[in-house]
Structures are given as C-alpha cells and as structure tokens.
Amino acid sequence: EPEVTQTPSHQVTQMGQEVILRCVPISNHLYFYWYRQILGQKVEFLVSFYNNEISEKSEIFDDQFSVERPDGSNFTLKIRSTKLEDSAMYFCASRAGTQYFGPGTRLTVL
Amino acid sequence: AQTVTQSQPEMSVQEAETVTLSCTYDTSESDYYLFWYKQPPSRQMILVIRQEAYKQQNATENRFSVNFQKAAKSFSLKISDSQLGDAAMYFCAYRLINTGTASKLTFGTGTRLQVTL
C-alpha cells in the first residue's frame, strides 16, 4: 500500500541553524500539507500546497518557513533560523481524497 | 472559523468492553468531512474512520463506528470489543469539502484512551 514517507525521523539542531525536513507524498496525490505537533498538544496546520504553490498558510508559518517541491516526488519544509519553540513533531500529509500522514520528523532545537 | 472540541482529555476502558469518545465541532458550512485519527506512542497519525457530512448513514469500520449528529454538530467514536492495541491518543478532525483548493484539517485537542486488563 502506498504511504507517505518522511526523512529524517529525528533531527537535532542548534538554535539559529537552518533545517530541511523532507517528505515523499503518495505519488498520485495532488495536495500536500505540513502540520506540527508540539509535545502534548494538538496537531496544528502549517501550510498547504497545490498546483506548485502555497494554497493556504497559518499564522505559525512566518517568513522563517518555506516549502518547496523541487522535483516530481519530494516536498520539503525549510526552517531558516530555528528557535527553541520550533521543537515539535512535524508531519507531512498528502491527499487525493482523505489525507494520509507520514510518520513524522521529531525536531529538537537546542 | 471552524473549531473542533474534544471535552474528554482521558478515557479508560476494560479490554473487550465498549467505549465512546466525544467530539463536537462548530462550522457554518454544510459540506465537510469528519475524521477520527489514532496516534499511538510512536506518534504516527493513523486514519481510523471518515464521515461525509452529506451522508446520513453513520460510518463503520470493523470495531469502530461513529454517531454523527449533523444538527447537533456532534461526531462521537465508538470502539467495540476494545483491545490493548487500541490504547492511543485519538484526535477528531474536520475538513471542508472545497474542490480545487487544498483544504486543511482542523484538529481537536485529543482524548487519551487507556485500555486495561
């Protein structure tokens, strides 16, 4: 069964460093998403991407964040200068109808 | 703006028993989807069940079923014959049906389900 994959599973970085989180959505899906979940809290929407552009973004998704679909398979989330409060689980999702989530990347900012 | 409320932070059920998790939502739209996602300790988000708002019939998926009350904006999840593997965080979620745009999921705060022997 096709699935969304994410790499790395765990990323540790120093405050102020740039990180790139990678996702490979399900191949025939057209809509892509990033969500984050701070430990013990609910899952929050960050950004959606459709037709090679951002469809919607939340107030969390400020200028430090960017997304890209550099080729036909990958979908990336970049955080330019990480802060302590960016520590969270980051989920990629894709959909044709129902959204399917990847296993997540645990980002730890020290 | 759409909101999803889960008023039970924690629930407990004995193995083989039935448990119902509650969810209410607020929307002014008429066409939408509702979902229950399960998040085990691995923190993977796993789809449990989906309900289309235009369908009157409640969705069922093996031991999982929903009670969808559109007028009351209520969407509860019933787990029958509970198993130890059902222990997880359960999130209720809402998504607008909006073709042509990438409609986001809005999640509730979750209910942690414990399953005891």
PDB file of C-alpha atoms in Angstrom:
ATOM      1  CA  GLU A   1       0.000   0.000   0.000  1.00  0.00           C
ATOM      2  CA  PRO A   2       1.401   3.437  -0.912  1.00  0.00           C
ATOM      3  CA  GLU A   3       2.465   5.586   2.008  1.00  0.00           C
ATOM      4  CA  VAL A   4       3.868   8.999   2.788  1.00  0.00           C
ATOM      5  CA  THR A   5       7.494   8.864   3.877  1.00  0.00           C
ATOM      6  CA  GLN A   6       9.494  11.446   5.808  1.00  0.00           C
ATOM      7  CA  THR A   7      13.193  11.901   6.492  1.00  0.00           C
ATOM      8  CA  PRO A   8      14.888  12.200   8.854  1.00  0.00           C
ATOM      9  CA  SER A   9      12.895  10.588  11.636  1.00  0.00           C
ATOM     10  CA  HIS A  10      14.710  12.721  14.213  1.00  0.00           C
ATOM     11  CA  GLN A  11      16.681  15.905  13.687  1.00  0.00           C
ATOM     12  CA  VAL A  12      18.660  17.670  16.387  1.00  0.00           C
ATOM     13  CA  THR A  13      19.896  21.165  15.622  1.00  0.00           C
ATOM     14  CA  GLN A  14      21.301  24.205  17.318  1.00  0.00           C
ATOM     15  CA  MET A  15      19.210  27.342  17.674  1.00  0.00           C
ATOM     16  CA  GLY A  16      19.707  29.623  14.673  1.00  0.00           C
ATOM     17  CA  GLN A  17      20.571  26.815  12.270  1.00  0.00           C
ATOM     18  CA  GLU A  18      18.640  26.010   9.125  1.00  0.00           C
ATOM     19  CA  VAL A  19      16.861  22.685   8.805  1.00  0.00           C
ATOM     20  CA  ILE A  20      15.181  20.995   5.872  1.00  0.00           C
ATOM     21  CA  LEU A  21      12.580  18.348   6.504  1.00  0.00           C
ATOM     22  CA  ARG A  22      11.823  16.052   3.622  1.00  0.00           C
ATOM     23  CA  CYS A  23       8.698  14.251   2.559  1.00  0.00           C
ATOM     24  CA  VAL A  24       7.769  11.971  -0.301  1.00  0.00           C
ATOM     25  CA  PRO A  25       3.983  12.131  -0.749  1.00  0.00           C
ATOM     26  CA  ILE A  26       1.904   9.377  -2.275  1.00  0.00           C
ATOM     27  CA  SER A  27       2.576   9.509  -5.992  1.00  0.00           C
ATOM     28  CA  ASN A  28      -0.862  10.279  -7.426  1.00  0.00           C
ATOM     29  CA  HIS A  29      -1.791  12.826  -4.774  1.00  0.00           C
ATOM     30  CA  LEU A  30      -2.082  16.483  -5.711  1.00  0.00           C
ATOM     31  CA  TYR A  31      -2.460  18.226  -2.358  1.00  0.00           C
ATOM     32  CA  PHE A  32       0.346  18.421   0.166  1.00  0.00           C
ATOM     33  CA  TYR A  33       0.479  19.650   3.722  1.00  0.00           C
ATOM     34  CA  TRP A  34       2.738  20.276   6.665  1.00  0.00           C
ATOM     35  CA  TYR A  35       1.452  20.118  10.212  1.00  0.00           C
ATOM     36  CA  ARG A  36       3.255  20.325  13.507  1.00  0.00           C
ATOM     37  CA  GLN A  37       2.579  18.972  16.962  1.00  0.00           C
ATOM     38  CA  ILE A  38       4.325  20.373  19.992  1.00  0.00           C
ATOM     39  CA  LEU A  39       4.695  17.646  22.615  1.00  0.00           C
ATOM     40  CA  GLY A  40       1.442  17.103  24.490  1.00  0.00           C
ATOM     41  CA  GLN A  41      -0.547  19.460  22.283  1.00  0.00           C
ATOM     42  CA  LYS A  42      -2.837  19.113  19.319  1.00  0.00           C
ATOM     43  CA  VAL A  43      -1.809  18.885  15.702  1.00  0.00           C
ATOM     44  CA  GLU A  44      -1.656  22.321  14.075  1.00  0.00           C
ATOM     45  CA  PHE A  45      -1.834  23.191  10.411  1.00  0.00           C
ATOM     46  CA  LEU A  46       1.168  24.990   8.948  1.00  0.00           C
ATOM     47  CA  VAL A  47       0.770  25.139   5.187  1.00  0.00           C
ATOM     48  CA  SER A  48      -0.930  23.542   2.214  1.00  0.00           C
ATOM     49  CA  PHE A  49       0.465  23.274  -1.291  1.00  0.00           C
ATOM     50  CA  TYR A  50      -1.370  22.662  -4.533  1.00  0.00           C
ATOM     51  CA  ASN A  51      -0.502  23.169  -8.168  1.00  0.00           C
ATOM     52  CA  ASN A  52       3.065  24.157  -7.289  1.00  0.00           C
ATOM     53  CA  GLU A  53       2.132  26.974  -4.983  1.00  0.00           C
ATOM     54  CA  ILE A  54       1.076  27.628  -1.428  1.00  0.00           C
ATOM     55  CA  SER A  55      -2.683  27.299  -1.148  1.00  0.00           C
ATOM     56  CA  GLU A  56      -3.057  28.372   2.467  1.00  0.00           C
ATOM     57  CA  LYS A  57      -0.792  29.051   5.423  1.00  0.00           C
ATOM     58  CA  SER A  58      -1.365  29.570   9.113  1.00  0.00           C
ATOM     59  CA  GLU A  59      -0.083  32.379  11.294  1.00  0.00           C
ATOM     60  CA  ILE A  60       2.617  29.992  12.513  1.00  0.00           C
ATOM     61  CA  PHE A  61       4.064  29.825   9.005  1.00  0.00           C
ATOM     62  CA  ASP A  62       6.019  33.061   9.068  1.00  0.00           C
ATOM     63  CA  ASP A  63       8.980  34.225   6.990  1.00  0.00           C
ATOM     64  CA  GLN A  64      11.257  31.686   8.666  1.00  0.00           C
ATOM     65  CA  PHE A  65       9.381  28.878   6.964  1.00  0.00           C
ATOM     66  CA  SER A  66       9.282  27.917   3.317  1.00  0.00           C
ATOM     67  CA  VAL A  67       8.115  24.935   1.306  1.00  0.00           C
ATOM     68  CA  GLU A  68       9.251  23.578  -1.982  1.00  0.00           C
ATOM     69  CA  ARG A  69       8.514  20.775  -4.363  1.00  0.00           C
ATOM     70  CA  PRO A  70      11.898  20.607  -6.074  1.00  0.00           C
ATOM     71  CA  ASP A  71      11.056  17.652  -8.298  1.00  0.00           C
ATOM     72  CA  GLY A  72       8.142  15.359  -9.029  1.00  0.00           C
ATOM     73  CA  SER A  73       8.399  13.402  -5.812  1.00  0.00           C
ATOM     74  CA  ASN A  74       9.824  15.405  -2.894  1.00  0.00           C
ATOM     75  CA  PHE A  75       8.107  18.038  -0.778  1.00  0.00           C
ATOM     76  CA  THR A  76      10.287  19.937   1.676  1.00  0.00           C
ATOM     77  CA  LEU A  77       9.810  22.236   4.637  1.00  0.00           C
ATOM     78  CA  LYS A  78      12.670  24.594   5.424  1.00  0.00           C
ATOM     79  CA  ILE A  79      13.083  26.493   8.652  1.00  0.00           C
ATOM     80  CA  ARG A  80      15.684  29.197   8.071  1.00  0.00           C
ATOM     81  CA  SER A  81      16.766  30.054  11.591  1.00  0.00           C
ATOM     82  CA  THR A  82      15.406  27.639  14.146  1.00  0.00           C
ATOM     83  CA  LYS A  83      14.146  28.753  17.548  1.00  0.00           C
ATOM     84  CA  LEU A  84      13.703  26.703  20.704  1.00  0.00           C
ATOM     85  CA  GLU A  85       9.945  26.850  20.237  1.00  0.00           C
ATOM     86  CA  ASP A  86      10.233  25.150  16.846  1.00  0.00           C
ATOM     87  CA  SER A  87      10.909  21.899  18.683  1.00  0.00           C
ATOM     88  CA  ALA A  88       7.998  19.686  17.697  1.00  0.00           C
ATOM     89  CA  MET A  89       6.910  16.746  15.614  1.00  0.00           C
ATOM     90  CA  TYR A  90       6.443  17.775  12.001  1.00  0.00           C
ATOM     91  CA  PHE A  91       4.030  15.778   9.888  1.00  0.00           C
ATOM     92  CA  CYS A  92       3.745  15.782   6.146  1.00  0.00           C
ATOM     93  CA  ALA A  93       0.454  14.712   4.605  1.00  0.00           C
ATOM     94  CA  SER A  94      -0.879  14.271   1.121  1.00  0.00           C
ATOM     95  CA  ARG A  95      -4.273  13.565  -0.291  1.00  0.00           C
ATOM     96  CA  ALA A  96      -6.348  12.717  -3.247  1.00  0.00           C
ATOM     97  CA  GLY A  97      -9.487  12.437  -1.070  1.00  0.00           C
ATOM     98  CA  THR A  98      -8.519  11.578   2.500  1.00  0.00           C
ATOM     99  CA  GLN A  99      -5.312  12.980   3.963  1.00  0.00           C
ATOM    100  CA  TYR A 100      -2.644  10.410   4.762  1.00  0.00           C
ATOM    101  CA  PHE A 101       0.116  11.304   7.132  1.00  0.00           C
ATOM    102  CA  GLY A 102       3.767  10.420   7.132  1.00  0.00           C
ATOM    103  CA  PRO A 103       5.425   9.049  10.271  1.00  0.00           C
ATOM    104  CA  GLY A 104       6.694  12.486  11.263  1.00  0.00           C
ATOM    105  CA  THR A 105      10.054  14.106  11.904  1.00  0.00           C
ATOM    106  CA  ARG A 106      10.879  14.901  15.503  1.00  0.00           C
ATOM    107  CA  LEU A 107      12.760  18.215  15.501  1.00  0.00           C
ATOM    108  CA  THR A 108      14.726  19.110  18.605  1.00  0.00           C
ATOM    109  CA  VAL A 109      16.235  22.600  18.792  1.00  0.00           C
ATOM    110  CA  LEU A 110      18.911  23.041  21.455  1.00  0.00           C
TER     111      LEU A 110
ATOM    112  CA  ALA B   1     -13.538  29.759  11.679  1.00  0.00           C
ATOM    113  CA  GLN B   2     -14.086  26.095  12.262  1.00  0.00           C
ATOM    114  CA  THR B   3     -13.340  24.654  15.690  1.00  0.00           C
ATOM    115  CA  VAL B   4     -13.244  21.102  16.993  1.00  0.00           C
ATOM    116  CA  THR B   5     -13.735  20.316  20.670  1.00  0.00           C
ATOM    117  CA  GLN B   6     -12.919  17.119  22.500  1.00  0.00           C
ATOM    118  CA  SER B   7     -14.045  17.507  26.084  1.00  0.00           C
ATOM    119  CA  GLN B   8     -12.581  14.258  27.416  1.00  0.00           C
ATOM    120  CA  PRO B   9      -8.823  14.567  27.925  1.00  0.00           C
ATOM    121  CA  GLU B  10      -8.608  10.949  29.096  1.00  0.00           C
ATOM    122  CA  MET B  11     -10.793   7.872  28.960  1.00  0.00           C
ATOM    123  CA  SER B  12     -10.311   4.351  30.221  1.00  0.00           C
ATOM    124  CA  VAL B  13     -11.923   1.109  29.086  1.00  0.00           C
ATOM    125  CA  GLN B  14     -11.515  -2.510  30.034  1.00  0.00           C
ATOM    126  CA  GLU B  15     -10.422  -4.951  27.407  1.00  0.00           C
ATOM    127  CA  ALA B  16     -13.382  -6.340  25.414  1.00  0.00           C
ATOM    128  CA  GLU B  17     -15.653  -3.520  26.585  1.00  0.00           C
ATOM    129  CA  THR B  18     -17.077  -0.635  24.563  1.00  0.00           C
ATOM    130  CA  VAL B  19     -16.068   2.989  24.864  1.00  0.00           C
ATOM    131  CA  THR B  20     -17.347   6.177  23.243  1.00  0.00           C
ATOM    132  CA  LEU B  21     -15.186   9.218  22.610  1.00  0.00           C
ATOM    133  CA  SER B  22     -16.930  12.544  22.150  1.00  0.00           C
ATOM    134  CA  CYS B  23     -16.327  15.299  19.647  1.00  0.00           C
ATOM    135  CA  THR B  24     -18.241  18.439  18.804  1.00  0.00           C
ATOM    136  CA  TYR B  25     -17.449  20.969  16.141  1.00  0.00           C
ATOM    137  CA  ASP B  26     -18.547  24.363  15.025  1.00  0.00           C
ATOM    138  CA  THR B  27     -18.979  25.343  11.401  1.00  0.00           C
ATOM    139  CA  SER B  28     -21.297  27.387   9.257  1.00  0.00           C
ATOM    140  CA  GLU B  29     -20.622  25.181   6.243  1.00  0.00           C
ATOM    141  CA  SER B  30     -22.838  22.341   5.087  1.00  0.00           C
ATOM    142  CA  ASP B  31     -20.381  20.208   3.116  1.00  0.00           C
ATOM    143  CA  TYR B  32     -17.457  18.806   5.040  1.00  0.00           C
ATOM    144  CA  TYR B  33     -15.704  15.671   6.205  1.00  0.00           C
ATOM    145  CA  LEU B  34     -15.114  14.493   9.733  1.00  0.00           C
ATOM    146  CA  PHE B  35     -12.371  12.123  10.765  1.00  0.00           C
ATOM    147  CA  TRP B  36     -11.002  10.232  13.690  1.00  0.00           C
ATOM    148  CA  TYR B  37      -7.244   9.738  13.750  1.00  0.00           C
ATOM    149  CA  LYS B  38      -5.373   7.487  16.153  1.00  0.00           C
ATOM    150  CA  GLN B  39      -1.925   8.422  17.435  1.00  0.00           C
ATOM    151  CA  PRO B  40      -0.122   5.593  19.249  1.00  0.00           C
ATOM    152  CA  PRO B  41       3.071   6.203  21.259  1.00  0.00           C
ATOM    153  CA  SER B  42       5.054   6.115  18.006  1.00  0.00           C
ATOM    154  CA  ARG B  43       3.230   9.404  17.236  1.00  0.00           C
ATOM    155  CA  GLN B  44       2.239   8.273  13.745  1.00  0.00           C
ATOM    156  CA  MET B  45      -1.161   9.646  12.707  1.00  0.00           C
ATOM    157  CA  ILE B  46      -3.377   6.782  11.562  1.00  0.00           C
ATOM    158  CA  LEU B  47      -6.771   7.299   9.985  1.00  0.00           C
ATOM    159  CA  VAL B  48      -9.443   5.353  11.844  1.00  0.00           C
ATOM    160  CA  ILE B  49     -12.663   6.409  10.171  1.00  0.00           C
ATOM    161  CA  ARG B  50     -14.153   9.096   7.959  1.00  0.00           C
ATOM    162  CA  GLN B  51     -17.653  10.524   7.638  1.00  0.00           C
ATOM    163  CA  GLU B  52     -19.018  12.678   4.863  1.00  0.00           C
ATOM    164  CA  ALA B  53     -21.459  15.258   6.185  1.00  0.00           C
ATOM    165  CA  TYR B  54     -23.882  14.710   3.315  1.00  0.00           C
ATOM    166  CA  LYS B  55     -24.287  11.050   4.258  1.00  0.00           C
ATOM    167  CA  GLN B  56     -26.920  10.286   6.843  1.00  0.00           C
ATOM    168  CA  GLN B  57     -25.641   6.778   7.421  1.00  0.00           C
ATOM    169  CA  ASN B  58     -23.039   6.511  10.151  1.00  0.00           C
ATOM    170  CA  ALA B  59     -19.645   5.227   9.023  1.00  0.00           C
ATOM    171  CA  THR B  60     -18.431   1.869  10.306  1.00  0.00           C
ATOM    172  CA  GLU B  61     -15.002   0.291  10.068  1.00  0.00           C
ATOM    173  CA  ASN B  62     -14.804  -3.097  11.762  1.00  0.00           C
ATOM    174  CA  ARG B  63     -14.910  -2.440  15.533  1.00  0.00           C
ATOM    175  CA  PHE B  64     -15.047   1.333  15.036  1.00  0.00           C
ATOM    176  CA  SER B  65     -18.241   3.228  14.338  1.00  0.00           C
ATOM    177  CA  VAL B  66     -19.401   6.804  14.604  1.00  0.00           C
ATOM    178  CA  ASN B  67     -22.535   8.528  15.763  1.00  0.00           C
ATOM    179  CA  PHE B  68     -22.851  11.565  13.508  1.00  0.00           C
ATOM    180  CA  GLN B  69     -25.467  14.091  14.540  1.00  0.00           C
ATOM    181  CA  LYS B  70     -25.250  16.898  11.991  1.00  0.00           C
ATOM    182  CA  ALA B  71     -27.824  19.191  13.571  1.00  0.00           C
ATOM    183  CA  ALA B  72     -26.119  18.897  16.946  1.00  0.00           C
ATOM    184  CA  LYS B  73     -22.654  19.113  15.333  1.00  0.00           C
ATOM    185  CA  SER B  74     -21.603  16.029  17.201  1.00  0.00           C
ATOM    186  CA  PHE B  75     -19.339  13.234  15.981  1.00  0.00           C
ATOM    187  CA  SER B  76     -18.571  10.529  18.524  1.00  0.00           C
ATOM    188  CA  LEU B  77     -16.429   7.444  18.022  1.00  0.00           C
ATOM    189  CA  LYS B  78     -17.475   4.095  19.440  1.00  0.00           C
ATOM    190  CA  ILE B  79     -14.881   1.392  19.872  1.00  0.00           C
ATOM    191  CA  SER B  80     -16.354  -2.051  20.449  1.00  0.00           C
ATOM    192  CA  ASP B  81     -14.545  -5.066  21.892  1.00  0.00           C
ATOM    193  CA  SER B  82     -11.629  -2.855  22.940  1.00  0.00           C
ATOM    194  CA  GLN B  83      -8.163  -4.303  22.556  1.00  0.00           C
ATOM    195  CA  LEU B  84      -4.869  -3.398  24.193  1.00  0.00           C
ATOM    196  CA  GLY B  85      -3.666  -2.126  20.834  1.00  0.00           C
ATOM    197  CA  ASP B  86      -6.412   0.495  20.839  1.00  0.00           C
ATOM    198  CA  ALA B  87      -4.600   2.420  23.572  1.00  0.00           C
ATOM    199  CA  ALA B  88      -3.581   5.691  21.971  1.00  0.00           C
ATOM    200  CA  MET B  89      -4.399   9.348  21.602  1.00  0.00           C
ATOM    201  CA  TYR B  90      -7.482   9.879  19.443  1.00  0.00           C
ATOM    202  CA  PHE B  91      -7.984  13.092  17.507  1.00  0.00           C
ATOM    203  CA  CYS B  92     -11.193  14.261  15.938  1.00  0.00           C
ATOM    204  CA  ALA B  93     -10.703  16.379  12.816  1.00  0.00           C
ATOM    205  CA  TYR B  94     -12.739  18.441  10.370  1.00  0.00           C
ATOM    206  CA  ARG B  95     -12.121  19.334   6.770  1.00  0.00           C
ATOM    207  CA  LEU B  96     -14.171  21.492   4.476  1.00  0.00           C
ATOM    208  CA  ILE B  97     -15.118  19.953   1.133  1.00  0.00           C
ATOM    209  CA  ASN B  98     -13.693  22.528  -1.222  1.00  0.00           C
ATOM    210  CA  THR B  99     -12.632  21.281  -4.591  1.00  0.00           C
ATOM    211  CA  GLY B 100      -9.723  22.982  -6.253  1.00  0.00           C
ATOM    212  CA  THR B 101      -8.058  24.092  -3.046  1.00  0.00           C
ATOM    213  CA  ALA B 102      -6.054  22.174  -0.510  1.00  0.00           C
ATOM    214  CA  SER B 103      -8.444  22.238   2.434  1.00  0.00           C
ATOM    215  CA  LYS B 104      -6.669  21.817   5.737  1.00  0.00           C
ATOM    216  CA  LEU B 105      -7.587  19.568   8.638  1.00  0.00           C
ATOM    217  CA  THR B 106      -8.611  21.217  11.898  1.00  0.00           C
ATOM    218  CA  PHE B 107      -7.965  19.010  14.904  1.00  0.00           C
ATOM    219  CA  GLY B 108      -9.368  18.757  18.391  1.00  0.00           C
ATOM    220  CA  THR B 109      -7.123  18.555  21.421  1.00  0.00           C
ATOM    221  CA  GLY B 110      -7.338  14.780  21.616  1.00  0.00           C
ATOM    222  CA  THR B 111      -8.535  12.113  24.026  1.00  0.00           C
ATOM    223  CA  ARG B 112      -6.033   9.714  25.535  1.00  0.00           C
ATOM    224  CA  LEU B 113      -7.556   6.237  25.694  1.00  0.00           C
ATOM    225  CA  GLN B 114      -6.234   3.699  28.174  1.00  0.00           C
ATOM    226  CA  VAL B 115      -7.181   0.051  27.831  1.00  0.00           C
ATOM    227  CA  THR B 116      -6.942  -2.040  30.984  1.00  0.00           C
ATOM    228  CA  LEU B 117      -6.978  -5.784  31.505  1.00  0.00           C
TER     229      LEU B 117
END
